Coordinates of C-alpha atoms in Angstrom, one line a residue:
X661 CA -1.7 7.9 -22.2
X662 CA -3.1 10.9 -22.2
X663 CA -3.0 13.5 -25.3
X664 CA -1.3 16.8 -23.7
X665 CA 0.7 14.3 -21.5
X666 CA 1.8 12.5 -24.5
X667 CA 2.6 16.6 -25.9
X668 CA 4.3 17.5 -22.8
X669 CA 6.6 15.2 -23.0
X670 CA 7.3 15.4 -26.7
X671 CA 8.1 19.2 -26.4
X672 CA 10.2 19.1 -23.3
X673 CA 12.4 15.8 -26.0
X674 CA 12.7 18.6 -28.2
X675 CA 13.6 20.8 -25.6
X676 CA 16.4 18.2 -24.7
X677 CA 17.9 17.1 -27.8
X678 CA 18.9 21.1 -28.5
X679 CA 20.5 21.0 -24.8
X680 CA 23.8 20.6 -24.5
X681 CA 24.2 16.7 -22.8
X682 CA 22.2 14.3 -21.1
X683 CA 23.6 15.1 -17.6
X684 CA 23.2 13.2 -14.7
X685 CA 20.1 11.9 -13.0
X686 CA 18.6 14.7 -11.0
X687 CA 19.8 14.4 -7.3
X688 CA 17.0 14.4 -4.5
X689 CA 16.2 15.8 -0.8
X690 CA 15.7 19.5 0.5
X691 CA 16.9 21.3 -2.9
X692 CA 15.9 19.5 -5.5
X693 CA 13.0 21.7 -6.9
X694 CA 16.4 23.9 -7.6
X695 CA 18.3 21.5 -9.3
X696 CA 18.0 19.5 -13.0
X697 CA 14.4 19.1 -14.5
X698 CA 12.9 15.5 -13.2
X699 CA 11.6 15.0 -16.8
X700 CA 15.1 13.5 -17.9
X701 CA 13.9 10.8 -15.8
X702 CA 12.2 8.4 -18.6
X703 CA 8.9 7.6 -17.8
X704 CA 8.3 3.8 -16.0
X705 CA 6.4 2.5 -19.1
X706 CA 9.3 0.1 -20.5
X707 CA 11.7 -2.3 -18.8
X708 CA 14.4 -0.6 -20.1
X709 CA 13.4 2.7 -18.1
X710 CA 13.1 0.9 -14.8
X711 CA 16.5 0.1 -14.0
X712 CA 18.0 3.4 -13.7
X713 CA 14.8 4.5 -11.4
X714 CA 15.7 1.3 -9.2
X715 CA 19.2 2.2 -8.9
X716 CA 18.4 5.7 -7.7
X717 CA 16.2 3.6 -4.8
X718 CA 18.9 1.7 -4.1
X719 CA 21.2 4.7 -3.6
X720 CA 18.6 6.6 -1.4
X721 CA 18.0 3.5 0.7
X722 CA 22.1 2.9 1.5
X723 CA 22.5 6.5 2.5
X724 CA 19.3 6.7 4.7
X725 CA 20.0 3.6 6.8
X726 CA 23.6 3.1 6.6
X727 CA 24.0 1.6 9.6
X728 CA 20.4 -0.8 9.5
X729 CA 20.5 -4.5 10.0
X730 CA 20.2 -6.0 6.6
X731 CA 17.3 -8.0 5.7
X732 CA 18.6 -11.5 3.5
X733 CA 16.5 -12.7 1.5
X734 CA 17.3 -16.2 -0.7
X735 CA 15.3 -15.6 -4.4
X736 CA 14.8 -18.0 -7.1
X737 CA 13.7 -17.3 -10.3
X738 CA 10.8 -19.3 -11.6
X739 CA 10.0 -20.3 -15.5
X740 CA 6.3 -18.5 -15.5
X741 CA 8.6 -15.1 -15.3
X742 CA 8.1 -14.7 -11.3
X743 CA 10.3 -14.8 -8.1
X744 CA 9.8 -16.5 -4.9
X745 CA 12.0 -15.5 -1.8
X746 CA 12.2 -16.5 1.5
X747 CA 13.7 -14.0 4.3
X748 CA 16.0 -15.7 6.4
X749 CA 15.4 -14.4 10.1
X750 CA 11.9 -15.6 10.3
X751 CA 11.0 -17.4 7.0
X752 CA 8.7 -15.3 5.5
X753 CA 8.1 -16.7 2.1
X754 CA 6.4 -14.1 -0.8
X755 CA 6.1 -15.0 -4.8
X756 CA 6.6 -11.8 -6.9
X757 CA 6.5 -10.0 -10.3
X758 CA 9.4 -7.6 -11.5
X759 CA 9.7 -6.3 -15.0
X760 CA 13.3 -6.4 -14.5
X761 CA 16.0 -8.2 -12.6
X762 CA 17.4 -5.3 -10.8
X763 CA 13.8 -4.5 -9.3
X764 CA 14.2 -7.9 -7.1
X765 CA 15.7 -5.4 -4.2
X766 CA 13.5 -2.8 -4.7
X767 CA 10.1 -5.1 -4.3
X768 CA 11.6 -6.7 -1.2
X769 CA 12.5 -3.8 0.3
X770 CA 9.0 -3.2 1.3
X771 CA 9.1 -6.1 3.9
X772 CA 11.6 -4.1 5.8
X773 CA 11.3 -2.6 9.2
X774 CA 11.6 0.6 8.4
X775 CA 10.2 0.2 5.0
X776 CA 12.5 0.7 2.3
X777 CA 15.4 -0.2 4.5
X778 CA 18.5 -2.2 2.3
X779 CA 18.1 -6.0 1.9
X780 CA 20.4 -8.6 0.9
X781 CA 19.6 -11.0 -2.3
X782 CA 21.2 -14.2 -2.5
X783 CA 20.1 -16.0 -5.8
X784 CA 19.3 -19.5 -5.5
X785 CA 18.7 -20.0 -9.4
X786 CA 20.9 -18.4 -11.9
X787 CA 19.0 -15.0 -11.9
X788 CA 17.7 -13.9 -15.3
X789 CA 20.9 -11.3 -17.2
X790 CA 20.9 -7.9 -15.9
X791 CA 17.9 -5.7 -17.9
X792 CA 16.1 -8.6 -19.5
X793 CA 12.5 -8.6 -18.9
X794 CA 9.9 -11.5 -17.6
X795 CA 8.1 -13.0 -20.2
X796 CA 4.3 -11.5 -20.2
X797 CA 1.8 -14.8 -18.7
X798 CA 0.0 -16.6 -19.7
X799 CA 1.2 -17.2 -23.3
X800 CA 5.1 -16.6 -22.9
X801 CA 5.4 -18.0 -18.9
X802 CA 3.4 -20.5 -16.8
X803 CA 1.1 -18.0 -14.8
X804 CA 1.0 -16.6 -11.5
X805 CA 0.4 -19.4 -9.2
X806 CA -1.9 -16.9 -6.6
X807 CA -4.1 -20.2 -5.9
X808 CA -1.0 -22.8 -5.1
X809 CA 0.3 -20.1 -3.0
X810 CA -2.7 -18.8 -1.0
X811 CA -3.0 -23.1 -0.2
X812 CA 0.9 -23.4 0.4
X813 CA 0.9 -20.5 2.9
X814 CA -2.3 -21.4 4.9
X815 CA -1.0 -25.4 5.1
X816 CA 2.4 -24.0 6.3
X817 CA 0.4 -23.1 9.1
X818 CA -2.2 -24.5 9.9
X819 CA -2.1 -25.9 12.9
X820 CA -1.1 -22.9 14.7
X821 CA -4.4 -21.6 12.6
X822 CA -6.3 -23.2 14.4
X823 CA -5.0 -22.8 17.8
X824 CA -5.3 -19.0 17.3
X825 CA -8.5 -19.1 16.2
X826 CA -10.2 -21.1 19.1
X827 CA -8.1 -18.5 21.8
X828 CA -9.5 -15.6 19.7
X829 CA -12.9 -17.1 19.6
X830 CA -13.0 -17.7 23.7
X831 CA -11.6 -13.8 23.9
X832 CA -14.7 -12.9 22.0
X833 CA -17.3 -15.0 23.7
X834 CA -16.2 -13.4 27.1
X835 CA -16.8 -9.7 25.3
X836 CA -20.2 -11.0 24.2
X837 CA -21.2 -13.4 26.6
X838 CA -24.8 -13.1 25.9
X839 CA -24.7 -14.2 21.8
X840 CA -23.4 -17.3 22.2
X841 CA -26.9 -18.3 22.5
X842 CA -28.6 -19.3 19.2
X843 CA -31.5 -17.2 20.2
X844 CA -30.0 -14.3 21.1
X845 CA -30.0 -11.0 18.2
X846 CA -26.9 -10.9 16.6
X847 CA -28.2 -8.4 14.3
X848 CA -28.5 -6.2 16.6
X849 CA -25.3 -7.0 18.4
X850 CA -23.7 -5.7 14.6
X851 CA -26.0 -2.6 14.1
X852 CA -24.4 -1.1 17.7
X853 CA -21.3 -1.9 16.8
X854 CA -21.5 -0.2 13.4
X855 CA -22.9 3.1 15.1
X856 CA -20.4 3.3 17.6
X857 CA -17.8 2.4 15.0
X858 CA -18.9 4.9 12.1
X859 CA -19.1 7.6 14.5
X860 CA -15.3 7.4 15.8
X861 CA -13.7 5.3 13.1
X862 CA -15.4 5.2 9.6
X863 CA -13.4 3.4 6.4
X864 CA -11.2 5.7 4.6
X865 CA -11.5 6.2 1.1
X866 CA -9.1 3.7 -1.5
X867 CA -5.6 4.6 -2.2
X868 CA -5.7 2.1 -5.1
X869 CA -5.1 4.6 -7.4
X870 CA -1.9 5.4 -6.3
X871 CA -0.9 1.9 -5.4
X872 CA -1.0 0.6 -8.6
X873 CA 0.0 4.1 -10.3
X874 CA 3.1 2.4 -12.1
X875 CA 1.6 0.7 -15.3
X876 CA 5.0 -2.4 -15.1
X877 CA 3.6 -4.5 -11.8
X878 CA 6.3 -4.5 -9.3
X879 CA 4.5 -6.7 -6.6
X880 CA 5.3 -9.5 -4.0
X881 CA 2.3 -11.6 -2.5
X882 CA 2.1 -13.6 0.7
X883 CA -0.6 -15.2 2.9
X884 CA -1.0 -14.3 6.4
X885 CA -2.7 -12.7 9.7
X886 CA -4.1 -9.4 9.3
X887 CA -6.0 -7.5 12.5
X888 CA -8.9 -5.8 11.1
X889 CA -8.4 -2.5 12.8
X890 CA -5.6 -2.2 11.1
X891 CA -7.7 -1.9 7.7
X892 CA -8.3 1.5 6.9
X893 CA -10.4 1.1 3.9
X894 CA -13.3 -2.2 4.0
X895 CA -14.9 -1.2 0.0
X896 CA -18.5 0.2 1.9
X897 CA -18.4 4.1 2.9
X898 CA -19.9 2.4 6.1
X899 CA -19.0 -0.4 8.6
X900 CA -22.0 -2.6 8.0
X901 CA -22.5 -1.2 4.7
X902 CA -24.8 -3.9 3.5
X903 CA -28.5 -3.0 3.9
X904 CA -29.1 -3.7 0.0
X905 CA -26.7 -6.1 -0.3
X906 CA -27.4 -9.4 1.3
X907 CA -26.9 -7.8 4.6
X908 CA -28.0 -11.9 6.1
X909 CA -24.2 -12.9 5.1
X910 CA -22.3 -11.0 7.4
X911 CA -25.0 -11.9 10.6
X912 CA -24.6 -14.9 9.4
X913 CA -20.3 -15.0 9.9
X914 CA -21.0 -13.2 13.2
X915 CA -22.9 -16.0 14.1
X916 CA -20.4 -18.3 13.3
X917 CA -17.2 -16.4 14.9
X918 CA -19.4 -16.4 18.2
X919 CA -21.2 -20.0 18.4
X920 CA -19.3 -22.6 16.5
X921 CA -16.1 -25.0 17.7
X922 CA -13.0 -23.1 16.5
X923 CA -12.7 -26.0 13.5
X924 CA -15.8 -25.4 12.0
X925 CA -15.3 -22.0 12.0
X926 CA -11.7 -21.8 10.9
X927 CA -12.8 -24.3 7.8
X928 CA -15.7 -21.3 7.0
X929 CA -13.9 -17.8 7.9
X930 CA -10.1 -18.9 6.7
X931 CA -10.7 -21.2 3.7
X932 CA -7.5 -20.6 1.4
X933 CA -9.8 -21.3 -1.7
X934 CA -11.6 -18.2 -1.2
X935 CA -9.1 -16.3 0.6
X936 CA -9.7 -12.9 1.5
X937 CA -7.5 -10.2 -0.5
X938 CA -5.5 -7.5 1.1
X939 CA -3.5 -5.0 -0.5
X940 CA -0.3 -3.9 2.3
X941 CA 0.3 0.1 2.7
X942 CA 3.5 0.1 4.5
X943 CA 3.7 3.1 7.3
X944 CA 6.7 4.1 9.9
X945 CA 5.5 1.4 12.6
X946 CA 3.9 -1.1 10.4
X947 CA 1.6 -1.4 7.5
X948 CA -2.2 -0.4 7.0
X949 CA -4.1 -2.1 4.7
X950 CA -7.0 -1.8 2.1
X951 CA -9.7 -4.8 1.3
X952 CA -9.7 -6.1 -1.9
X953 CA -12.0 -8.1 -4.3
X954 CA -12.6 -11.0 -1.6
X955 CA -13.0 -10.7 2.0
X956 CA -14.9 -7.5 2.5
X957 CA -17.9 -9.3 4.5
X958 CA -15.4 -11.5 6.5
X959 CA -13.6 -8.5 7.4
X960 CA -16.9 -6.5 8.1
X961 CA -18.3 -9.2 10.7
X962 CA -14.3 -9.4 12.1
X963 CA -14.2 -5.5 12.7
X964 CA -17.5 -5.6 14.1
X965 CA -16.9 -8.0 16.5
X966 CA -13.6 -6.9 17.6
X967 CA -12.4 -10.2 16.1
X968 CA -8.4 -9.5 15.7
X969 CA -7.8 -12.3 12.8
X970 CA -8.6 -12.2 8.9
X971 CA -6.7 -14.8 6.9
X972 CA -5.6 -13.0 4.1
X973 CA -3.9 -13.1 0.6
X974 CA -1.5 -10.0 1.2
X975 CA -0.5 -8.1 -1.7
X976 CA 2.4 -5.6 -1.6
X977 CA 2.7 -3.2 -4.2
X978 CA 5.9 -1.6 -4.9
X979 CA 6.1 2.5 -3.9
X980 CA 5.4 3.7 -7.7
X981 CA 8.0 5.2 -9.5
X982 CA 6.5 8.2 -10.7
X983 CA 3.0 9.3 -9.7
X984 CA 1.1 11.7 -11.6
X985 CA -1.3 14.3 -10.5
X986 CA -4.2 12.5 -11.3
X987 CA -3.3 9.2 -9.2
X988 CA -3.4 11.1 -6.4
X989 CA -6.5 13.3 -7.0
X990 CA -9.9 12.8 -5.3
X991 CA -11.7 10.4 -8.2
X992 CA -9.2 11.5 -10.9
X993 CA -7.7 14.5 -12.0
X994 CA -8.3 17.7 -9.3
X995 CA -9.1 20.9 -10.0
X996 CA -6.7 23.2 -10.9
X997 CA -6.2 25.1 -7.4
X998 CA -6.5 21.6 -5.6
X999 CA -3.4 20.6 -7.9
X1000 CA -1.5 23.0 -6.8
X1001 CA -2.2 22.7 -3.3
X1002 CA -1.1 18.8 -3.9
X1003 CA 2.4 20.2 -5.7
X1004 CA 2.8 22.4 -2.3
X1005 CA 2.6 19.6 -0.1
X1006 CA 5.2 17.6 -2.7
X1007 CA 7.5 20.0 -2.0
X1008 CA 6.7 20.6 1.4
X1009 CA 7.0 17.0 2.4
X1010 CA 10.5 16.9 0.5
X1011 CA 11.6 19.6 2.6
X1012 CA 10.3 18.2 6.1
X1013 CA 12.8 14.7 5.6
X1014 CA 9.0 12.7 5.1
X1015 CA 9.5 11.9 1.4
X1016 CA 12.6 11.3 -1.2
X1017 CA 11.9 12.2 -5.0
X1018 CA 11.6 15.1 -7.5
X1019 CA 8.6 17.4 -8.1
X1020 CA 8.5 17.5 -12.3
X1021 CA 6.6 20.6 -13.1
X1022 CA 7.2 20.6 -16.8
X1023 CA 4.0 20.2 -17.8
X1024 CA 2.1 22.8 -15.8
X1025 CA -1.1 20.9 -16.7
X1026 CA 0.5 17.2 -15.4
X1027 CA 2.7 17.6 -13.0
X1028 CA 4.4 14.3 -11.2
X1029 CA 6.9 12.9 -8.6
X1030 CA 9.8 11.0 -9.1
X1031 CA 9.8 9.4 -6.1
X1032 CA 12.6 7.3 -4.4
X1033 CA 10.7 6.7 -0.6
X1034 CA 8.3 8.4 1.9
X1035 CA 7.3 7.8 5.0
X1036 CA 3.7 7.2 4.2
X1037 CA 2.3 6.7 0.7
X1038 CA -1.4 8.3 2.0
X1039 CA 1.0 11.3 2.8
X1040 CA 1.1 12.2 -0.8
X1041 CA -2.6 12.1 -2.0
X1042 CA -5.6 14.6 -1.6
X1043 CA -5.6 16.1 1.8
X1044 CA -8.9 14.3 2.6
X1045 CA -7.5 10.9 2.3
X1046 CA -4.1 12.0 3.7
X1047 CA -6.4 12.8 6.8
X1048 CA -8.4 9.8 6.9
X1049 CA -5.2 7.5 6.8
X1050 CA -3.7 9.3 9.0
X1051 CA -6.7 8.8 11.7
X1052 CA -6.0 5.0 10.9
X1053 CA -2.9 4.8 11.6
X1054 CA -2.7 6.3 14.7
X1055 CA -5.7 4.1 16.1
X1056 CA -3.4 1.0 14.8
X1057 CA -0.3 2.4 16.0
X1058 CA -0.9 5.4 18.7
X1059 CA 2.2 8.0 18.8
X1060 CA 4.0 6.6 15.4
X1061 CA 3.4 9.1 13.6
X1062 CA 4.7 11.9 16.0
X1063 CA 7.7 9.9 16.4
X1064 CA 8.1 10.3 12.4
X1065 CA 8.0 13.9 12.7
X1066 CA 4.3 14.3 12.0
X1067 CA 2.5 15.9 14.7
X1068 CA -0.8 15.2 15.6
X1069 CA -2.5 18.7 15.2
X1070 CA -1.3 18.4 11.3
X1071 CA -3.9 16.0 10.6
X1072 CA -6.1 16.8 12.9
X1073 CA -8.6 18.2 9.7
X1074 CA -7.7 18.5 6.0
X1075 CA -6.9 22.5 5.8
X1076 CA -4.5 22.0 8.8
X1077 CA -2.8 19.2 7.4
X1078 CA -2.2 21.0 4.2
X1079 CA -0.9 24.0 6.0
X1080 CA 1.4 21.9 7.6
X1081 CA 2.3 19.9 4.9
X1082 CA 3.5 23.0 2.4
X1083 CA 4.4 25.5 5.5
X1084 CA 8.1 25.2 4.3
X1085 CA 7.2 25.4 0.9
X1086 CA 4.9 28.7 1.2
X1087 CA 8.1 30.2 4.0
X1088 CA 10.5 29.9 0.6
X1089 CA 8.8 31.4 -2.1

């Protein structure tokens, strides 16, 4: 933690205990820079803080889709201090971390359509008691079992696998009829691609920082399908980014996509023992993604190509609970005036319906959201990346954000989008 965070909050405890009560929690939505300081929210450090934050989600979620479909979901709780679930109208199966009990709704949450909409939790295990918390791996619990489950999930399918893959590799020989010739320059074949692509749809910067802002992991994990244009950011600045790093690697899974039988090169591009890693960024229509530690070539040669499959170990981070202003800043903490312009669009973006939470301006120096939902967690960071997403998104899902309420000439360049963003915030003061 941080020294003058650490201070803030010790003087505004100070502040408190002379107050008369606790009060309630602060209530959310159009008013609630008006109403009671966010900073009696405890900060999500503990497991004992977490519950009351997950309650607050759970409130927010009932009231906002009332009337939704509910998502059931059958969990069992597992000795190594992790969940697995399984969602009963298609099967979807996803091992998780909680710190608590009570976050099991919460994490699953983020598989509904809309995101954040309420689930159902039947427990097929007696659940852990209500605001215990996992035991830490490896030397309490049995581990994460990321490698059992990246096998489990590709061998539940695999036979489909490969049937997809030999339909998406006779789609792709069509588009390039002319490389399926050993002889034939498939380096070349990338290098076009890249230009065109880097012209009209470069990688977006990492939202990592803001995805894993809560420092309890709240997380579920499956294995699956992803279409590589829905990735906005692929770890290079540049499609094809590999000209002083072993650029031979991804020619060489080109070469492969295009010219070998659709076993060979399922067994090379979708082996479950080198998975490719994904982390899920859930939006109004459907998720985004961003490339983790393994994969980035794969997905490289994949984009490239047009190539709509990447076998992929899916992560999905829980929304955090709290962001500070340095999460969301443009390689740490911003400048002073660009903070302020990030508080704006808080508010702003509380105002317009797009996000649920409290703006905690306590600490002038550190301020933070409390934040139930949004509509888009790039909505909330540097107006930059909030652009770049944005471009993403509609490319991967064309008129979804419009039909949120976000018009296209708001993120249309990073000055307009933060005009729009805080106009409602600016028309109040």
């Amino acid at each position: 933690m941080r020294p003058r965070t650490l201070i803030g909050r010790v003087w505004t405890r100070l502040c408190q205990a002379f107050a008369a009560g606790t009060g309630p929690a602060p209530a959310h939505g159009r008013d609630s820079q008006r109403r009671e300081p966010a900073e009696r929210w405890d900060e999500p450090d503990t497991p004992q803080a977490v519950p009351r934050r997950v309650r607050a989600r759970d409130a927010d979620c009932a009231t906002r889709w009332p009337d939704a479909a509910l998502d059931a979901w059958a969990v069992s709780w597992k000795a190594g201090g992790y969940l697995e679930a399984v969602r009963a109208r298609d099967g979807l199966q996803v091992i998780g971390k909680v710190p608590v009990p009570e976050a099991v709704p919460d994490v699953l949450r983020h598989w509904s359509h809309p995101c954040g909409a309420p689930v159902t939790v039947e427990w097929t295990t007696p659940p852990p008691p209500q605001g215990s918390s996992r035991p830490e791996e490896p030397g309490e619990g049995l581990g994460f079992p990321l490698r059992a489950n990246d096998c489990e999930a590709w061998e539940r399918q695999q036979d489909a696998a490969l049937t997809a893959m030999a339909q998406a590799q006779a789609r792709l020989r069509r588009r390039h009829p002319d490389h399926i010739d050993p002889a034939s320059d498939v380096e070349a074949l990338l290098s076009a691609c890249a230009a065109r692509l880097n012209r009209t749809e470069p990688p977006a910067e990492s939202l990592i920082a803001a995805l894993n802002a809560d420092p309890l992991e709240r997380m579920t994990i499956t294995g699956g399908w992803v279409d590589p244009v829905q990735v906005a950011h692929a770890r290079k600045s540049r499609w094809n980014g590999f000209a002083d790093d072993q650029p031979e690697r991804v020619i060489k899974l080109a070469e492969r996509l295009l010219r070998d039988d659709a076993a060979t090169a399922t067994a090379n591009f979708c082996d479950p023992r080198s998975v490719a890693q994904v982390f899920r960024v859930p939006g109004p229509a459907g998720p985004l993604y961003e490339i983790g530690d393994d994969g980035t070539r794969r997905l490289h040669a994949a984009r490239l190509l047009g190539f709509p499959l990447l076998w992929a170990r899916i992560t999905q981070l829980s929304l955090p609970l709290m962001l500070h202003i340095y999460h969301v800043g443009n390689n740490g903490e911003p400048a002073q005036e660009e903070m302020a312009r990030i508080v704006a669009r808080w508010h702003g973006l509380i105002d317009r319906g797009l996000v649920a939470g409290d703006v905690d301006e306590t600490d002038p120096d550190d301020p933070r959201l409390h934040l139930h939902w949004t509509a888009a967690l790039w909505l909330l960071v540097e107006a930059n990346r909030a652009v770049q997403w944005s471009h993403h998104y509609e490319r991967a899902y064309p008129g979804a954000l419009a039909a949120a309420g976000i018009p296209p000439h708001a993120w249309s360049t990073p000055e307009a989008w933060h005009e729009w963003a805080s106009e409602r915030r600016r028309r109040r003061r």
